[in-house]
Amino acid sequence: MKNLLNKNVTSINMDNFQTVMKEVSRKENVIDLTLGQPNFETPAYIKKAGIEAISNNHSGYTDFLGLYDLRKETSKYMNRLYDLTYDPESEIIITIGASEALDLTFRTILEEDSEVIIPTPVYVGYEPLVQMAGGKPILVNTVHHDFKLTADLLKKHITNKTRAVVLPYPNNPMGALLSQTELEDLANLLASKDIFIVTDEIYSELHYQDRHYSIASFEQVRDQTIMINGLSKSHAMTGWRIGFAFAPSFIIDAFLKIKMFSTVCATSISQYAAVAALKNEQMSDKEVLDMKKDYIKRRDYVYNRLLAMGLYVTLPEGAFYIFPSIQNTGLSSVEFSLQLLKEENVAVIPGSAFSNDGEGFIRISYAQSMDKLEKGMDGLEKFINSFSN
Ligand SMILES: Cc1ncc(COP(=O)(O)O)c(C=O)c1O
């Protein structure tokens, strides 16, 4: 019967990621620098709202689009932070993490052989979701372009089959950002074309420049843009599973047709907690800023340690990952990660997990305590030094 399974599913290949993670799970006392989630607790005022939601029996289905109060708060939040204007009645849907928003997006906009341009190295989620929706991922290597999808680079890959382009900034795994000007160049290029822009801004609050800009704020592309965000990373709420999609109403209407028959609504308790998370603007800003300050300290520490080891690395401008090159060791990124784990008990993710263009790099997450980061960097340094002996 195995041959009857859907090829779009069975052909998904996560080997590079799983080989290392399987080894990590077999070992004890690993210094784990693989984490894709904040090592902070969900802020107390949000946890309290979740507990109150349970006590107050908010345990029924909610509106398919999500609680109106939450849509209203996300609308205000996006307006306050990024000058975006979305109508909570018709242009916002609450999803089960950013992951479901991405799934709804690709299932809605893709047809057989639609091409989706994805800049690489890249977050592991897009390619499988595009493939499962019947589309064709067109991977564009940004390694020699400061890890950025520029308008010039994008232009070279647009064909008459291009249905969408993914903009994953701030970026996982490199921590790259696009500036306001770079976004405007992309907006001007795409404005005249029948191409959707899927902008995954789940790390928008974790930017280390002056402020985050969203391509959705450029009027010329607003009506072809699906903006994805959520509370997983910004508010340390990965397990609560709250994401948002913002788009013109004709897109949200189509999302609803999938959502009402697949997952119905995001968890009610989490939605009530999310209302509290955003409604209290002062608390929200304070908690996010406190975490951000800590990430910057850790980023600078790890960056300087990597430079001192003689590794080629760029300073991340957002998210909580850093992506040094390990090419000089002569090992593949999987070999490097497995040997580092075996010899120093330090776990990192091989760059090749983030597409073939990530080969020659490793991803280190600094969403980890300073103590662990210090131990991790000591282990990595010892391992790197063993190549020059
Ligand atoms: C770029 C990016 N997008 C989306 C997600 C998924 O977010 P969520 O946990 O809200 O589904 C992740 C998680 O690591 C991510 O790194």
Short mmCIF file of C-alpha atoms and ligand atoms in Angstrom, two decimals:
data_model
loop_
_atom_site.label_atom_id
_atom_site.label_comp_id
_atom_site.label_asym_id
_atom_site.label_seq_id
_atom_site.Cartn_x
_atom_site.Cartn_y
_atom_site.Cartn_z
CA MET A 1 0.00 0.00 0.00
CA LYS A 2 2.96 2.34 0.57
CA ASN A 3 3.13 3.16 -3.13
CA LEU A 4 -0.39 4.54 -2.92
CA LEU A 5 0.59 7.37 -0.60
CA ASN A 6 0.56 10.87 -2.05
CA LYS A 7 3.92 11.51 -3.74
CA ASN A 8 3.79 15.19 -2.81
CA VAL A 9 3.94 14.01 0.80
CA THR A 10 6.28 11.01 0.56
CA SER A 11 8.86 12.95 -1.46
CA ILE A 12 9.38 15.48 1.31
CA ASN A 13 12.93 15.07 2.52
CA MET A 14 13.91 16.14 6.02
CA ASP A 15 16.92 13.81 6.31
CA ASN A 16 19.58 16.46 6.94
CA PHE A 17 17.57 17.86 9.81
CA GLN A 18 16.42 14.55 11.25
CA THR A 19 19.80 12.77 11.19
CA VAL A 20 21.24 15.29 13.62
CA MET A 21 18.12 15.70 15.76
CA LYS A 22 17.86 11.92 16.19
CA GLU A 23 21.43 11.84 17.55
CA VAL A 24 20.69 14.80 19.83
CA SER A 25 17.72 12.96 21.35
CA ARG A 26 19.91 9.91 22.09
CA LYS A 27 22.47 11.90 24.11
CA GLU A 28 22.34 13.33 27.60
CA ASN A 29 23.34 16.77 28.89
CA VAL A 30 23.64 18.16 25.39
CA ILE A 31 24.37 21.88 25.06
CA ASP A 32 21.48 22.45 22.73
CA LEU A 33 21.91 25.35 20.32
CA THR A 34 19.26 24.07 17.90
CA LEU A 35 16.24 25.76 19.51
CA GLY A 36 13.76 27.42 17.19
CA GLN A 37 11.85 29.00 20.03
CA PRO A 38 12.48 31.55 22.78
CA ASN A 39 13.95 30.13 25.98
CA PHE A 40 11.84 32.67 27.90
CA GLU A 41 8.60 31.80 29.69
CA THR A 42 5.36 33.25 28.34
CA PRO A 43 4.92 36.58 30.24
CA ALA A 44 2.90 36.19 33.47
CA TYR A 45 0.08 38.58 32.46
CA ILE A 46 -0.62 36.44 29.37
CA LYS A 47 -0.54 33.16 31.32
CA LYS A 48 -3.00 34.68 33.82
CA ALA A 49 -5.42 35.54 30.99
CA GLY A 50 -5.19 31.96 29.72
CA ILE A 51 -6.01 30.59 33.17
CA GLU A 52 -8.94 33.01 33.50
CA ALA A 53 -10.24 31.91 30.08
CA ILE A 54 -10.36 28.33 31.35
CA SER A 55 -12.03 29.34 34.65
CA ASN A 56 -14.60 31.42 32.73
CA ASN A 57 -15.43 28.46 30.49
CA HIS A 58 -14.28 30.04 27.25
CA SER A 59 -13.94 26.56 25.85
CA GLY A 60 -16.31 26.56 22.88
CA TYR A 61 -15.62 27.09 19.19
CA THR A 62 -14.95 30.68 18.26
CA ASP A 63 -15.76 32.46 15.01
CA PHE A 64 -13.94 30.69 12.12
CA LEU A 65 -11.94 33.86 11.52
CA GLY A 66 -11.03 34.01 15.22
CA LEU A 67 -12.44 36.10 18.08
CA TYR A 68 -13.48 39.52 16.85
CA ASP A 69 -11.72 41.09 19.85
CA LEU A 70 -8.48 39.43 18.85
CA ARG A 71 -8.80 40.49 15.21
CA LYS A 72 -9.41 44.04 16.44
CA GLU A 73 -6.34 43.94 18.68
CA THR A 74 -4.10 42.50 15.93
CA SER A 75 -5.34 45.20 13.57
CA LYS A 76 -4.40 47.90 16.11
CA TYR A 77 -1.09 46.20 16.83
CA MET A 78 -0.03 46.10 13.17
CA ASN A 79 -1.15 49.67 12.69
CA ARG A 80 0.72 50.90 15.75
CA LEU A 81 3.96 49.10 14.92
CA TYR A 82 4.15 49.04 11.13
CA ASP A 83 1.58 51.54 9.77
CA LEU A 84 -0.52 48.73 8.28
CA THR A 85 -4.27 49.08 7.94
CA TYR A 86 -6.38 45.91 7.93
CA ASP A 87 -10.10 45.69 8.59
CA PRO A 88 -10.78 43.24 11.47
CA GLU A 89 -14.16 42.39 9.90
CA SER A 90 -12.84 41.03 6.64
CA GLU A 91 -9.06 41.24 6.23
CA ILE A 92 -7.68 39.25 9.18
CA ILE A 93 -7.80 35.57 10.12
CA ILE A 94 -6.46 34.04 13.34
CA THR A 95 -4.57 30.82 12.61
CA ILE A 96 -2.90 27.94 14.44
CA GLY A 97 0.53 29.53 14.47
CA ALA A 98 2.13 31.17 11.45
CA SER A 99 2.44 27.61 10.08
CA GLU A 100 -1.29 27.32 9.41
CA ALA A 101 -1.35 30.78 7.83
CA LEU A 102 1.36 29.60 5.41
CA ASP A 103 -0.53 26.39 4.68
CA LEU A 104 -3.79 28.27 3.99
CA THR A 105 -1.89 30.66 1.76
CA PHE A 106 -0.26 28.07 -0.47
CA ARG A 107 -3.38 25.89 -0.68
CA THR A 108 -5.40 28.93 -1.71
CA ILE A 109 -3.14 30.55 -4.28
CA LEU A 110 -1.38 27.60 -5.96
CA GLU A 111 -2.44 25.29 -8.74
CA GLU A 112 -0.61 22.47 -10.50
CA ASP A 113 2.85 23.74 -11.56
CA SER A 114 2.47 27.25 -10.15
CA GLU A 115 5.95 28.47 -9.35
CA VAL A 116 6.83 29.99 -6.00
CA ILE A 117 10.09 31.89 -5.69
CA ILE A 118 11.79 31.22 -2.36
CA PRO A 119 15.09 32.84 -1.36
CA THR A 120 17.54 30.39 0.21
CA PRO A 121 18.97 29.30 2.62
CA VAL A 122 15.52 29.26 4.14
CA TYR A 123 13.20 28.11 6.92
CA VAL A 124 12.34 24.44 6.42
CA GLY A 125 8.55 24.95 6.21
CA TYR A 126 7.96 26.65 2.85
CA GLU A 127 9.17 24.05 0.38
CA PRO A 128 7.06 21.15 1.75
CA LEU A 129 3.94 23.32 2.02
CA VAL A 130 4.32 24.56 -1.57
CA GLN A 131 4.93 21.03 -2.77
CA MET A 132 1.91 19.62 -0.89
CA ALA A 133 -0.25 22.32 -2.46
CA GLY A 134 0.89 21.10 -5.89
CA GLY A 135 3.19 24.04 -6.57
CA LYS A 136 6.80 24.11 -7.61
CA PRO A 137 9.36 25.79 -5.33
CA ILE A 138 11.91 27.84 -7.29
CA LEU A 139 14.85 28.26 -4.95
CA VAL A 140 16.99 31.36 -5.39
CA ASN A 141 20.40 31.28 -3.74
CA THR A 142 21.11 34.48 -1.79
CA VAL A 143 24.41 33.36 -0.21
CA HIS A 144 26.40 35.73 -2.45
CA HIS A 145 23.87 38.55 -2.09
CA ASP A 146 24.18 39.22 1.68
CA PHE A 147 21.38 36.65 2.17
CA LYS A 148 18.87 39.06 0.60
CA LEU A 149 16.41 38.67 -2.24
CA THR A 150 16.97 41.90 -4.16
CA ALA A 151 14.78 43.18 -6.99
CA ASP A 152 17.56 42.44 -9.52
CA LEU A 153 17.91 38.86 -8.33
CA LEU A 154 14.15 38.31 -8.25
CA LYS A 155 13.69 39.69 -11.78
CA LYS A 156 15.92 36.94 -13.19
CA HIS A 157 13.65 34.19 -11.83
CA ILE A 158 10.20 35.47 -12.73
CA THR A 159 8.49 33.44 -15.47
CA ASN A 160 4.93 33.30 -16.78
CA LYS A 161 4.30 30.50 -14.23
CA THR A 162 5.37 32.54 -11.20
CA ARG A 163 2.38 32.71 -8.88
CA ALA A 164 4.06 33.93 -5.70
CA VAL A 165 7.24 35.09 -4.08
CA VAL A 166 8.06 34.41 -0.43
CA LEU A 167 9.72 37.16 1.59
CA PRO A 168 10.91 35.63 4.87
CA TYR A 169 12.42 38.63 6.66
CA PRO A 170 13.70 38.94 9.38
CA ASN A 171 15.09 35.67 8.39
CA ASN A 172 15.59 32.18 9.76
CA PRO A 173 18.39 30.86 9.58
CA MET A 174 20.63 33.87 8.79
CA GLY A 175 18.99 36.75 10.67
CA ALA A 176 18.99 38.90 7.49
CA LEU A 177 16.61 41.84 6.95
CA LEU A 178 15.54 43.93 3.98
CA SER A 179 15.80 47.71 4.32
CA GLN A 180 12.90 50.03 3.51
CA THR A 181 14.53 50.89 0.16
CA GLU A 182 15.14 47.26 -0.74
CA LEU A 183 11.49 46.49 0.04
CA GLU A 184 10.34 49.43 -2.04
CA ASP A 185 12.41 48.20 -5.02
CA LEU A 186 10.71 44.81 -4.73
CA ALA A 187 7.29 46.46 -4.40
CA ASN A 188 7.90 48.54 -7.54
CA LEU A 189 9.00 45.47 -9.48
CA LEU A 190 6.02 43.35 -8.40
CA ALA A 191 3.33 46.04 -8.52
CA SER A 192 2.61 45.59 -12.20
CA LYS A 193 2.57 41.80 -12.07
CA ASP A 194 -0.03 39.12 -11.23
CA ILE A 195 2.17 37.66 -8.52
CA PHE A 196 1.26 37.21 -4.86
CA ILE A 197 3.70 38.35 -2.19
CA VAL A 198 3.80 36.03 0.82
CA THR A 199 5.60 37.93 3.53
CA ASP A 200 6.39 35.88 6.63
CA GLU A 201 7.09 38.42 9.36
CA ILE A 202 6.92 36.13 12.38
CA TYR A 203 10.24 37.63 13.59
CA SER A 204 9.17 41.26 12.95
CA GLU A 205 9.45 42.20 16.63
CA LEU A 206 12.94 40.74 16.79
CA HIS A 207 14.70 43.22 14.53
CA TYR A 208 17.86 44.91 15.75
CA GLN A 209 17.79 47.94 13.43
CA ASP A 210 15.82 51.13 13.98
CA ARG A 211 12.47 49.52 13.09
CA HIS A 212 10.83 46.79 11.03
CA TYR A 213 9.27 47.60 7.66
CA SER A 214 6.64 45.47 6.00
CA ILE A 215 6.27 45.29 2.23
CA ALA A 216 2.51 45.38 2.86
CA SER A 217 2.90 49.05 3.83
CA PHE A 218 3.62 49.93 0.18
CA GLU A 219 0.24 50.83 -1.30
CA GLN A 220 1.21 49.64 -4.79
CA VAL A 221 1.38 45.98 -3.62
CA ARG A 222 -1.00 45.90 -0.66
CA ASP A 223 -3.73 44.10 -2.60
CA GLN A 224 -1.48 41.27 -3.77
CA THR A 225 0.23 40.75 -0.39
CA ILE A 226 -0.48 38.15 2.27
CA MET A 227 1.22 39.23 5.47
CA ILE A 228 1.85 36.52 8.06
CA ASN A 229 2.70 37.12 11.68
CA GLY A 230 1.91 35.72 15.13
CA LEU A 231 2.83 35.63 18.79
CA SER A 232 5.05 32.53 18.81
CA LYS A 233 8.42 34.25 18.77
CA SER A 234 7.69 37.82 19.93
CA HIS A 235 5.74 36.85 23.04
CA ALA A 236 7.40 33.48 23.75
CA MET A 237 4.18 31.61 22.95
CA THR A 238 5.17 28.88 20.48
CA GLY A 239 3.02 26.21 22.13
CA TRP A 240 -0.08 28.42 22.36
CA ARG A 241 -0.28 28.31 18.55
CA ILE A 242 -1.50 31.77 17.64
CA GLY A 243 -0.75 33.15 14.20
CA PHE A 244 -2.29 35.83 11.99
CA ALA A 245 -2.78 36.33 8.28
CA PHE A 246 -3.57 39.79 6.89
CA ALA A 247 -4.78 40.13 3.31
CA PRO A 248 -7.46 41.71 1.13
CA SER A 249 -10.93 40.29 1.80
CA PHE A 250 -11.11 38.20 -1.42
CA ILE A 251 -8.15 36.18 -0.09
CA ILE A 252 -9.42 35.90 3.50
CA ASP A 253 -12.82 34.73 2.15
CA ALA A 254 -11.01 31.92 0.33
CA PHE A 255 -8.94 31.04 3.42
CA LEU A 256 -12.19 30.68 5.34
CA LYS A 257 -13.40 27.97 2.96
CA ILE A 258 -10.40 25.81 3.91
CA LYS A 259 -10.29 26.79 7.58
CA MET A 260 -13.96 26.03 8.35
CA PHE A 261 -13.57 22.44 7.10
CA SER A 262 -10.03 21.73 8.29
CA THR A 263 -9.24 23.22 11.70
CA VAL A 264 -12.40 25.30 12.37
CA CYS A 265 -10.69 27.86 14.62
CA ALA A 266 -7.57 28.48 16.67
CA THR A 267 -7.76 27.23 20.28
CA SER A 268 -10.22 29.38 22.19
CA ILE A 269 -8.13 29.57 25.39
CA SER A 270 -5.07 30.71 23.45
CA GLN A 271 -7.12 33.32 21.62
CA TYR A 272 -8.29 34.84 24.90
CA ALA A 273 -4.70 34.89 26.17
CA ALA A 274 -3.64 36.54 22.90
CA VAL A 275 -6.26 39.29 23.34
CA ALA A 276 -4.71 40.07 26.73
CA ALA A 277 -1.20 39.89 25.26
CA LEU A 278 -1.94 42.66 22.77
CA LYS A 279 -4.55 44.73 24.61
CA ASN A 280 -2.08 45.69 27.29
CA GLU A 281 0.19 47.65 24.95
CA GLN A 282 2.57 48.81 27.66
CA MET A 283 3.12 45.29 29.01
CA SER A 284 3.44 43.90 25.52
CA ASP A 285 6.05 46.47 24.49
CA LYS A 286 7.97 46.07 27.76
CA GLU A 287 8.12 42.27 27.63
CA VAL A 288 9.12 42.24 23.95
CA LEU A 289 11.77 44.91 24.51
CA ASP A 290 13.23 43.13 27.55
CA MET A 291 13.59 39.90 25.57
CA LYS A 292 15.03 41.77 22.62
CA LYS A 293 17.69 43.45 24.77
CA ASP A 294 18.72 40.04 26.00
CA TYR A 295 18.87 38.57 22.48
CA ILE A 296 21.11 41.45 21.36
CA LYS A 297 23.53 40.77 24.24
CA ARG A 298 23.67 37.09 23.35
CA ARG A 299 23.94 37.74 19.62
CA ASP A 300 26.92 40.04 20.17
CA TYR A 301 28.57 37.51 22.46
CA VAL A 302 28.18 34.60 20.00
CA TYR A 303 29.14 36.75 16.99
CA ASN A 304 32.37 37.90 18.66
CA ARG A 305 33.27 34.38 19.76
CA LEU A 306 32.74 33.07 16.20
CA LEU A 307 34.88 35.85 14.74
CA ALA A 308 37.61 35.07 17.26
CA MET A 309 37.53 31.43 16.09
CA GLY A 310 38.29 32.70 12.58
CA LEU A 311 34.91 31.70 11.15
CA TYR A 312 33.29 33.73 8.39
CA VAL A 313 29.99 35.04 9.74
CA THR A 314 27.66 38.00 9.17
CA LEU A 315 26.10 39.91 12.05
CA PRO A 316 22.41 38.96 12.27
CA GLU A 317 20.04 41.94 12.09
CA GLY A 318 16.99 40.08 13.36
CA ALA A 319 15.49 36.80 14.70
CA PHE A 320 17.68 34.71 17.07
CA TYR A 321 19.91 32.67 14.79
CA ILE A 322 23.44 33.06 13.48
CA PHE A 323 24.80 31.25 10.45
CA PRO A 324 28.60 30.87 10.32
CA SER A 325 30.45 29.22 7.45
CA ILE A 326 32.28 25.98 8.28
CA GLN A 327 33.55 25.47 4.74
CA ASN A 328 37.22 25.68 5.77
CA THR A 329 36.90 22.50 7.83
CA GLY A 330 36.32 20.44 4.67
CA LEU A 331 33.37 18.68 6.33
CA SER A 332 29.81 18.73 5.08
CA SER A 333 27.45 20.54 7.44
CA VAL A 334 25.87 17.21 8.53
CA GLU A 335 29.30 15.67 9.20
CA PHE A 336 30.35 18.79 11.09
CA SER A 337 27.20 18.82 13.24
CA LEU A 338 27.43 15.08 14.03
CA GLN A 339 31.13 15.25 14.94
CA LEU A 340 30.66 18.38 17.04
CA LEU A 341 27.89 16.59 18.91
CA LYS A 342 29.96 13.46 19.40
CA GLU A 343 33.16 15.17 20.51
CA GLU A 344 31.90 18.23 22.42
CA ASN A 345 28.24 17.43 23.13
CA VAL A 346 27.19 20.67 21.41
CA ALA A 347 24.16 20.52 19.09
CA VAL A 348 23.68 22.81 16.08
CA ILE A 349 21.63 22.44 12.90
CA PRO A 350 23.44 21.65 9.62
CA GLY A 351 23.03 24.42 7.05
CA SER A 352 21.89 21.89 4.45
CA ALA A 353 18.64 21.47 6.45
CA PHE A 354 17.76 24.93 5.10
CA SER A 355 18.08 23.84 1.43
CA ASN A 356 21.17 22.73 -0.48
CA ASP A 357 22.29 26.35 -0.64
CA GLY A 358 22.86 26.22 3.11
CA GLU A 359 25.59 23.60 2.69
CA GLY A 360 28.88 24.82 4.19
CA PHE A 361 27.12 26.61 7.07
CA ILE A 362 25.67 25.70 10.47
CA ARG A 363 22.79 27.38 12.30
CA ILE A 364 23.34 28.33 15.91
CA SER A 365 20.33 29.50 17.89
CA TYR A 366 21.09 32.07 20.58
CA ALA A 367 17.64 31.64 22.11
CA GLN A 368 19.50 29.90 24.88
CA SER A 369 20.84 30.93 28.32
CA MET A 370 24.15 32.80 28.48
CA ASP A 371 25.61 29.94 30.50
CA LYS A 372 24.77 27.41 27.75
CA LEU A 373 25.98 29.78 25.04
CA GLU A 374 29.34 30.15 26.80
CA LYS A 375 29.71 26.38 27.14
CA GLY A 376 28.55 25.89 23.57
CA MET A 377 31.06 28.38 22.21
CA ASP A 378 33.87 26.80 24.29
CA GLY A 379 33.03 23.39 22.82
CA LEU A 380 32.80 24.77 19.29
CA GLU A 381 36.13 26.58 19.68
CA LYS A 382 37.86 23.39 20.84
CA PHE A 383 36.37 21.52 17.89
CA ILE A 384 37.38 24.20 15.37
CA ASN A 385 40.92 24.37 16.80
CA SER A 386 41.30 20.61 16.30
CA PHE A 387 41.35 21.25 12.53
CA SER A 388 44.44 23.45 12.70
CA ASN A 389 46.45 20.93 14.81
C1 LIG B 1 10.36 31.79 9.46
C2 LIG B 1 9.36 31.02 10.25
N1 LIG B 1 8.08 31.06 9.86
C3 LIG B 1 7.12 30.38 10.53
C4 LIG B 1 7.43 29.61 11.62
C5 LIG B 1 6.34 28.87 12.31
O1 LIG B 1 5.80 29.67 13.33
P1 LIG B 1 4.61 29.15 14.28
O2 LIG B 1 5.25 28.43 15.42
O3 LIG B 1 3.90 30.40 14.71
O4 LIG B 1 3.76 28.26 13.47
C6 LIG B 1 8.76 29.52 12.04
C7 LIG B 1 9.13 28.68 13.20
O5 LIG B 1 10.27 28.41 13.49
C8 LIG B 1 9.75 30.25 11.34
O6 LIG B 1 11.03 30.22 11.71
#
